Short mmCIF file of C-alpha atoms in Angstrom, two decimals:
data_model
loop_
_atom_site.label_atom_id
_atom_site.label_comp_id
_atom_site.label_asym_id
_atom_site.label_seq_id
_atom_site.Cartn_x
_atom_site.Cartn_y
_atom_site.Cartn_z
CA UNK A 242 134.66 119.21 99.33
CA UNK A 243 136.33 120.22 102.63
CA UNK A 244 139.92 119.57 101.61
CA UNK A 245 143.01 121.32 102.91
CA UNK A 246 143.30 123.21 99.64
CA UNK A 247 139.70 124.49 99.68
CA UNK A 248 139.94 125.51 103.34
CA UNK A 249 143.15 127.45 102.68
CA UNK A 250 141.54 129.10 99.65
CA UNK A 251 138.48 130.04 101.72
CA UNK A 252 140.79 131.52 104.36
CA UNK A 253 142.51 133.69 101.75
CA UNK A 254 139.12 134.85 100.44
CA UNK A 255 138.07 135.69 104.00
CA UNK A 256 141.21 137.76 104.63
CA UNK A 257 140.79 139.58 101.32
CA UNK A 258 137.14 140.44 102.02
CA UNK A 259 137.78 141.51 105.60
CA UNK A 260 140.77 143.64 104.54
CA UNK A 261 138.61 145.46 101.99
CA UNK A 262 135.80 145.92 104.51
CA UNK A 263 138.15 147.18 107.22
CA UNK A 264 139.77 149.86 105.06
CA UNK A 265 136.47 150.92 103.49
CA UNK A 266 134.59 151.02 106.78
CA UNK A 267 137.18 153.13 108.63
CA UNK A 268 137.46 155.56 105.72
CA UNK A 269 133.72 155.82 105.18
CA UNK A 270 132.96 156.18 108.90
CA UNK A 271 135.52 158.97 109.25
CA UNK A 272 134.03 160.94 106.33
CA UNK A 273 130.49 160.33 107.58
CA UNK A 274 131.38 161.56 111.08
CA UNK A 275 132.83 164.74 109.57
CA UNK A 276 129.68 165.27 107.52
CA UNK A 277 127.54 164.88 110.64
CA UNK A 278 129.58 167.60 112.36
CA UNK A 279 129.33 169.99 109.42
CA UNK A 280 125.68 169.22 108.63
CA UNK A 281 123.89 169.20 111.97
CA UNK A 282 120.16 168.46 112.40
CA UNK A 283 119.64 172.16 113.15
CA UNK A 284 121.15 173.07 109.79
CA UNK A 285 118.90 170.54 108.06
CA UNK A 286 115.87 172.20 109.61
CA UNK A 287 116.99 175.60 108.33
CA UNK A 288 117.51 174.33 104.79
CA UNK A 289 114.06 172.74 104.46
CA UNK A 290 112.14 176.01 104.55
CA UNK A 291 111.64 176.82 100.86
CA UNK A 292 107.97 177.25 99.88
CA UNK A 293 108.34 175.20 96.66
CA UNK A 294 107.30 171.59 97.23
CA UNK A 295 109.40 170.02 94.47
CA UNK A 296 112.51 171.82 95.69
CA UNK A 297 111.68 170.76 99.25
CA UNK A 298 111.60 167.11 98.21
CA UNK A 299 114.87 167.43 96.27
CA UNK A 300 116.58 169.12 99.23
CA UNK A 301 115.14 166.57 101.65
CA UNK A 302 116.36 163.64 99.54
CA UNK A 303 119.76 165.28 99.08
CA UNK A 304 120.18 165.93 102.81
CA UNK A 305 119.15 162.37 103.58
CA UNK A 306 121.75 161.10 101.12
CA UNK A 307 124.64 163.07 102.66
CA UNK A 308 123.64 162.68 106.32
CA UNK A 309 123.68 158.92 106.87
CA UNK A 310 122.11 158.77 110.31
CA UNK A 311 121.21 155.36 111.64
CA UNK A 312 117.57 154.60 112.51
CA UNK A 313 117.99 155.74 116.12
CA UNK A 314 119.20 159.13 114.87
CA UNK A 315 117.02 159.54 111.79
CA UNK A 316 113.77 159.33 113.76
CA UNK A 317 114.59 162.10 116.28
CA UNK A 318 115.79 164.30 113.41
CA UNK A 319 112.52 163.60 111.58
CA UNK A 320 110.51 164.61 114.65
CA UNK A 321 112.60 167.78 114.93
CA UNK A 322 111.88 168.59 111.29
CA UNK A 323 108.13 168.26 111.82
CA UNK A 324 108.17 170.30 115.03
CA UNK A 325 110.21 173.07 113.41
CA UNK A 326 107.60 173.40 110.64
CA UNK A 327 109.53 171.71 107.83
CA UNK A 328 107.24 170.67 104.94
CA UNK A 329 105.92 167.11 105.09
CA UNK A 330 107.12 166.13 101.61
CA UNK A 331 110.69 167.28 102.24
CA UNK A 332 110.86 165.47 105.59
CA UNK A 333 109.53 162.25 104.05
CA UNK A 334 112.06 162.42 101.20
CA UNK A 335 114.77 162.83 103.86
CA UNK A 336 113.41 159.78 105.71
CA UNK A 337 113.42 157.64 102.56
CA UNK A 338 116.97 158.40 101.40
CA UNK A 339 118.70 158.39 104.79
CA UNK A 340 118.81 154.59 105.28
CA UNK A 341 119.12 153.46 101.64
CA UNK A 342 121.30 156.13 100.00
CA UNK A 343 124.35 157.45 101.82
CA UNK A 344 128.14 157.67 101.39
CA UNK A 345 128.68 154.24 102.94
CA UNK A 346 126.26 152.52 100.57
CA UNK A 347 127.61 154.36 97.52
CA UNK A 348 131.25 153.60 98.35
CA UNK A 349 130.60 149.92 99.03
CA UNK A 350 128.47 149.64 95.89
CA UNK A 351 131.28 151.18 93.86
CA UNK A 352 133.87 148.86 95.38
CA UNK A 353 131.92 145.62 94.97
CA UNK A 354 129.52 146.23 92.03
CA UNK A 355 131.23 148.84 89.85
CA UNK A 356 130.38 152.27 88.45
CA UNK A 357 127.35 151.36 86.29
CA UNK A 358 125.47 149.60 89.09
CA UNK A 359 126.29 152.41 91.52
CA UNK A 360 124.99 155.11 89.16
CA UNK A 361 121.76 153.18 88.49
CA UNK A 362 121.20 152.59 92.19
CA UNK A 363 121.96 156.19 93.20
CA UNK A 364 119.87 157.88 90.51
CA UNK A 365 116.84 155.64 90.91
CA UNK A 366 116.68 155.67 94.72
CA UNK A 367 117.14 159.45 94.77
CA UNK A 368 114.37 160.07 92.22
CA UNK A 369 112.14 157.61 94.04
CA UNK A 370 112.54 159.48 97.34
CA UNK A 371 111.74 162.82 95.68
CA UNK A 372 108.65 161.50 93.90
CA UNK A 373 107.28 159.57 96.87
CA UNK A 374 107.68 162.59 99.14
CA UNK A 375 105.45 164.53 96.75
CA UNK A 376 102.98 161.64 96.25
CA UNK A 377 102.49 160.99 99.98
CA UNK A 378 102.04 164.71 100.57
CA UNK A 379 99.47 164.90 97.77
CA UNK A 380 97.64 161.92 99.29
CA UNK A 381 97.10 163.94 102.47
CA UNK A 382 99.14 161.69 104.76
CA UNK A 383 100.48 164.69 106.66
CA UNK A 384 97.49 164.29 108.98
CA UNK A 385 98.88 160.86 109.97
CA UNK A 386 101.62 162.45 112.11
CA UNK A 387 101.21 161.87 115.85
CA UNK A 388 101.94 164.60 118.39
CA UNK A 389 105.05 163.01 119.87
CA UNK A 390 108.58 163.85 120.87
CA UNK A 391 111.52 161.47 120.59
CA UNK A 392 114.71 161.88 122.56
CA UNK A 393 118.15 161.16 121.18
CA UNK A 394 119.72 161.98 117.87
CA UNK A 395 122.95 163.23 116.46
CA UNK A 396 126.07 161.45 117.76
CA UNK A 397 127.25 162.89 121.05
CA UNK A 398 125.96 166.40 120.28
CA UNK A 399 129.14 167.62 118.55
CA UNK A 400 128.46 170.10 115.76
CA UNK A 401 130.52 172.74 113.94
CA UNK A 402 128.75 175.54 115.79
CA UNK A 403 129.71 174.07 119.19
CA UNK A 404 133.45 173.69 118.46
CA UNK A 405 135.81 176.25 120.01
CA UNK A 406 138.73 178.25 118.54
CA UNK A 407 139.64 179.56 115.10
CA UNK A 408 138.88 177.79 111.82
CA UNK A 409 141.89 175.47 111.84
CA UNK A 410 141.52 174.64 115.54
CA UNK A 411 137.91 173.69 114.90
CA UNK A 412 138.98 171.59 111.90
CA UNK A 413 141.49 169.69 114.03
CA UNK A 414 138.86 169.10 116.73
CA UNK A 415 136.45 167.83 114.07
CA UNK A 416 139.10 165.44 112.70
CA UNK A 417 139.88 164.06 116.18
CA UNK A 418 136.22 163.60 117.06
CA UNK A 419 135.51 161.96 113.68
CA UNK A 420 138.45 159.55 113.97
CA UNK A 421 137.40 158.60 117.49
CA UNK A 422 133.83 158.08 116.27
CA UNK A 423 135.01 155.96 113.31
CA UNK A 424 137.08 153.69 115.57
CA UNK A 425 134.20 153.44 118.04
CA UNK A 426 131.81 152.45 115.26
CA UNK A 427 134.29 149.88 114.00
CA UNK A 428 134.47 148.26 117.45
CA UNK A 429 130.69 148.06 117.46
CA UNK A 430 130.38 146.38 114.04
CA UNK A 431 133.60 144.36 113.78
CA UNK A 432 131.60 141.23 114.59
CA UNK A 433 129.24 141.94 111.69
CA UNK A 434 132.17 142.58 109.35
CA UNK A 435 133.83 139.31 110.37
CA UNK A 436 130.52 137.50 109.91
CA UNK A 437 129.99 139.05 106.49
CA UNK A 438 133.49 138.17 105.31
CA UNK A 439 133.16 134.66 106.74
CA UNK A 440 129.81 133.96 105.09
CA UNK A 441 131.06 135.39 101.81
CA UNK A 442 134.18 133.22 101.85
CA UNK A 443 132.17 130.09 102.73
CA UNK A 444 129.62 130.69 99.95
CA UNK A 445 132.34 131.43 97.40
CA UNK A 446 134.22 128.21 98.09
CA UNK A 447 131.63 125.64 99.17
CA UNK A 448 128.11 126.52 97.90
CA UNK A 449 127.33 125.04 94.45
CA UNK A 450 126.66 127.63 91.76
CA UNK A 451 123.78 125.70 90.17
CA UNK A 452 121.88 125.53 93.46
CA UNK A 453 121.77 129.30 93.88
CA UNK A 454 121.18 130.05 90.20
CA UNK A 455 118.09 127.81 90.12
CA UNK A 456 116.44 129.49 93.12
CA UNK A 457 117.50 133.11 92.65
CA UNK A 458 118.64 133.50 89.07
CA UNK A 459 117.50 136.21 86.68
CA UNK A 460 115.05 133.79 85.03
CA UNK A 461 113.00 133.47 88.22
CA UNK A 462 110.66 136.51 88.04
CA UNK A 463 109.31 135.97 91.55
CA UNK A 464 112.74 136.02 93.15
CA UNK A 465 112.99 139.85 93.21
CA UNK A 466 109.70 140.68 95.02
CA UNK A 467 110.23 137.68 97.30
CA UNK A 468 113.67 139.00 98.25
CA UNK A 469 112.15 142.44 98.95
CA UNK A 470 109.51 140.88 101.21
CA UNK A 471 112.09 138.76 103.04
CA UNK A 472 114.39 141.75 103.46
CA UNK A 473 111.80 144.07 105.05
CA UNK A 474 111.50 142.26 108.42
CA UNK A 475 115.27 141.70 108.58
CA UNK A 476 117.73 144.08 110.21
CA UNK A 477 120.36 144.16 107.49
CA UNK A 478 123.64 145.97 107.92
CA UNK A 479 124.84 147.21 104.55
CA UNK A 480 128.46 146.66 105.65
CA UNK A 481 127.70 142.95 106.03
CA UNK A 482 125.39 142.36 103.09
CA UNK A 483 127.14 144.08 100.17
CA UNK A 484 130.26 141.86 100.23
CA UNK A 485 128.05 138.79 100.69
CA UNK A 486 125.92 139.99 97.77
CA UNK A 487 128.97 140.34 95.53
CA UNK A 488 129.93 136.72 96.28
CA UNK A 489 126.39 135.44 95.73
CA UNK A 490 126.20 137.17 92.36
CA UNK A 491 129.36 135.39 91.21
CA UNK A 492 127.65 132.14 92.24
CA UNK A 493 124.60 132.75 90.03
CA UNK A 494 122.21 134.85 92.14
CA UNK A 495 120.70 137.65 90.05
CA UNK A 496 121.99 141.17 90.97
CA UNK A 497 118.41 142.42 91.28
CA UNK A 498 117.57 139.79 93.87
CA UNK A 499 120.41 140.90 96.12
CA UNK A 500 119.64 144.60 95.69
CA UNK A 501 115.98 143.97 96.54
CA UNK A 502 117.01 142.11 99.70
CA UNK A 503 119.44 144.85 100.76
CA UNK A 504 116.98 147.69 100.06
CA UNK A 505 114.16 145.93 101.87
CA UNK A 506 116.24 145.24 104.97
CA UNK A 507 118.05 148.57 105.08
CA UNK A 508 114.96 150.64 104.31
CA UNK A 509 112.26 149.14 106.49
CA UNK A 510 113.68 146.88 109.18
CA UNK A 511 111.56 145.97 112.21
CA UNK A 512 113.47 148.35 114.57
CA UNK A 513 112.92 151.30 112.22
CA UNK A 514 109.25 150.51 111.60
CA UNK A 515 108.73 150.22 115.37
CA UNK A 516 110.23 153.67 115.85
CA UNK A 517 108.14 155.10 113.03
CA UNK A 518 105.01 153.71 114.70
CA UNK A 519 105.63 156.12 117.54
CA UNK A 520 105.53 159.04 115.08
CA UNK A 521 103.02 158.02 112.41
CA UNK A 522 99.58 156.45 112.51
CA UNK A 523 99.05 153.04 110.91
CA UNK A 524 98.17 154.34 107.43
CA UNK A 525 101.44 156.28 107.07
CA UNK A 526 103.52 153.40 108.47
CA UNK A 527 101.90 151.06 105.94
CA UNK A 528 102.53 153.59 103.15
CA UNK A 529 106.20 153.82 104.15
CA UNK A 530 106.65 150.03 104.10
CA UNK A 531 104.92 149.81 100.71
CA UNK A 532 107.24 152.53 99.38
CA UNK A 533 110.30 150.56 100.46
CA UNK A 534 108.87 147.38 98.94
CA UNK A 535 108.20 149.23 95.69
CA UNK A 536 111.67 150.75 95.38
CA UNK A 537 113.31 147.43 96.33
CA UNK A 538 111.30 145.50 93.73
CA UNK A 539 111.55 148.02 90.89
CA UNK A 540 115.27 148.61 91.46
CA UNK A 541 115.79 144.85 91.54
CA UNK A 542 114.14 144.37 88.15
CA UNK A 543 116.10 147.31 86.69
CA UNK A 544 119.34 145.71 87.90
CA UNK A 545 118.40 142.41 86.30
CA UNK A 546 117.59 144.08 82.97
CA UNK A 547 120.66 146.33 82.77
CA UNK A 548 123.50 144.38 84.41
#
């Protein structure tokens, strides 16, 4: 099993995976940092002011999808939305899409899973966020908001409005800040990227295909909801899990099982739920976790049926 040939082959797989992750991560992080300069939390608050609830949910989900804040930034932005009078349904749709649908997820999905899987994932998670924003609002869960204030938020406070000079000078400043931010983010997650590439290479070369297919294949109907449940308490970094998922799928794990695990971990990790507990009462926190479980499970089954 552990021969010189297999070890060399695993090393090549590792270098290939890490090379893809490095180039994708730097590019994605740079674009994301630019988006966060152009689309500041203050601008989000101004957009979510339309009196039509359906449009509010659509705008909230769309803003969450193009402003990929991490949990520590999403929560302060959410509090700011509530305090500025933004409608509950729009703010909840923003909360639901921000961790599970963003440029990083879409780009990595496209690179490792292909166009069809990416379209299915994007469309379904977006519609889910819109619908659940409306459903939770209709259920009267707006009264579950606590009167709190959370400090922190957007990057280091850089936004388009705060940049100095003419248009092109501001563009150059935005590019420099975004590149610096991308490199800083890379330094912070390089360990995760190395771990992801290493695990992926090991699984690809040394883990028997039959073993994984028996436990997490498409024929095991319980594998999808179980993966969603296991993912929820985990703190999953999409940058680490998507390349591992692509390897596991080639080894026989059903695509829906991996998507359920990723959605569960990215959407409702313990750190995020803990932060949400400072904003919402127990009923709304439970509703949020159930929403993530539902979208993870349903999306998982859709992946298994269509891919």
